[in-house]
Amino acid sequence: MAIKTKGKTGFRNEKLFCFNCGGSYKIEYPQPTSMVSAIMIQFAKDHKNCEPTWKEPVNETPEQ
């Protein structure tokens, strides 16, 4: 399940995720809070101009 934030990036499948391009980054833990914050800020900066090409996958249940 995706957790979308106010911006174009957030968390999906326990990774930082860009809701425009579908790029992701796994943060290794444990990390100091200041380092995690810096990684999140840099990820958002790296993805601020991404084109909206990613689409949320749709789970289709086969008919029975």
CSV table of C-alpha atoms in Angstrom, one decimal:
chain,number,residue,atom,x,y,z
A,1,MET,CA,0.0,0.0,0.0
A,2,ALA,CA,1.3,3.4,-0.9
A,3,ILE,CA,1.4,6.3,1.6
A,4,LYS,CA,1.2,9.5,-0.4
A,5,THR,CA,2.3,12.7,1.1
A,6,LYS,CA,1.5,16.3,0.1
A,7,GLY,CA,4.3,16.3,-2.4
A,8,LYS,CA,5.4,14.0,-5.2
A,9,THR,CA,7.3,11.7,-2.9
A,10,GLY,CA,6.4,9.5,0.0
A,11,PHE,CA,6.7,5.9,1.1
A,12,ARG,CA,5.7,2.8,-0.7
A,13,ASN,CA,6.7,-0.8,0.3
A,14,GLU,CA,9.0,0.5,3.0
A,15,LYS,CA,11.0,2.6,0.6
A,16,LEU,CA,11.1,6.3,-0.4
A,17,PHE,CA,9.0,6.5,-3.5
A,18,CYS,CA,8.4,9.0,-6.3
A,19,PHE,CA,4.7,9.0,-7.3
A,20,ASN,CA,5.5,10.6,-10.6
A,21,CYS,CA,8.3,8.4,-12.1
A,22,GLY,CA,8.1,5.3,-9.8
A,23,GLY,CA,11.7,5.7,-8.6
A,24,SER,CA,12.5,4.4,-5.1
A,25,TYR,CA,15.2,4.3,-2.5
A,26,LYS,CA,15.6,2.0,0.5
A,27,ILE,CA,16.9,3.7,3.6
A,28,GLU,CA,19.2,1.4,5.6
A,29,TYR,CA,18.5,1.4,9.3
A,30,PRO,CA,19.6,2.1,11.9
A,31,GLN,CA,20.6,5.7,11.0
A,32,PRO,CA,20.7,8.9,12.9
A,33,THR,CA,17.5,10.9,12.5
A,34,SER,CA,19.4,13.8,10.9
A,35,MET,CA,20.8,11.5,8.2
A,36,VAL,CA,17.4,10.0,7.4
A,37,SER,CA,15.9,13.5,7.2
A,38,ALA,CA,18.8,14.6,4.8
A,39,ILE,CA,18.2,11.5,2.6
A,40,MET,CA,14.5,12.2,2.4
A,41,ILE,CA,15.1,15.9,1.5
A,42,GLN,CA,17.6,14.9,-1.2
A,43,PHE,CA,15.3,12.3,-2.6
A,44,ALA,CA,12.5,14.9,-2.9
A,45,LYS,CA,14.9,17.3,-4.6
A,46,ASP,CA,16.1,14.7,-7.0
A,47,HIS,CA,12.5,13.9,-8.0
A,48,LYS,CA,10.9,17.4,-8.0
A,49,ASN,CA,10.8,17.6,-11.8
A,50,CYS,CA,9.9,14.1,-12.7
A,51,GLU,CA,7.3,13.6,-15.4
A,52,PRO,CA,4.1,11.8,-14.1
A,53,THR,CA,4.7,8.4,-15.9
A,54,TRP,CA,4.0,6.0,-13.0
A,55,LYS,CA,0.6,4.4,-12.6
A,56,GLU,CA,-0.6,2.6,-9.4
A,57,PRO,CA,-0.8,-1.1,-10.2
A,58,VAL,CA,-4.3,-2.6,-10.2
A,59,ASN,CA,-4.8,-6.0,-8.6
A,60,GLU,CA,-7.2,-7.9,-10.7
A,61,THR,CA,-9.0,-10.9,-9.2
A,62,PRO,CA,-9.8,-13.6,-11.7
A,63,GLU,CA,-13.5,-14.4,-12.0
A,64,GLN,CA,-14.5,-17.7,-10.5
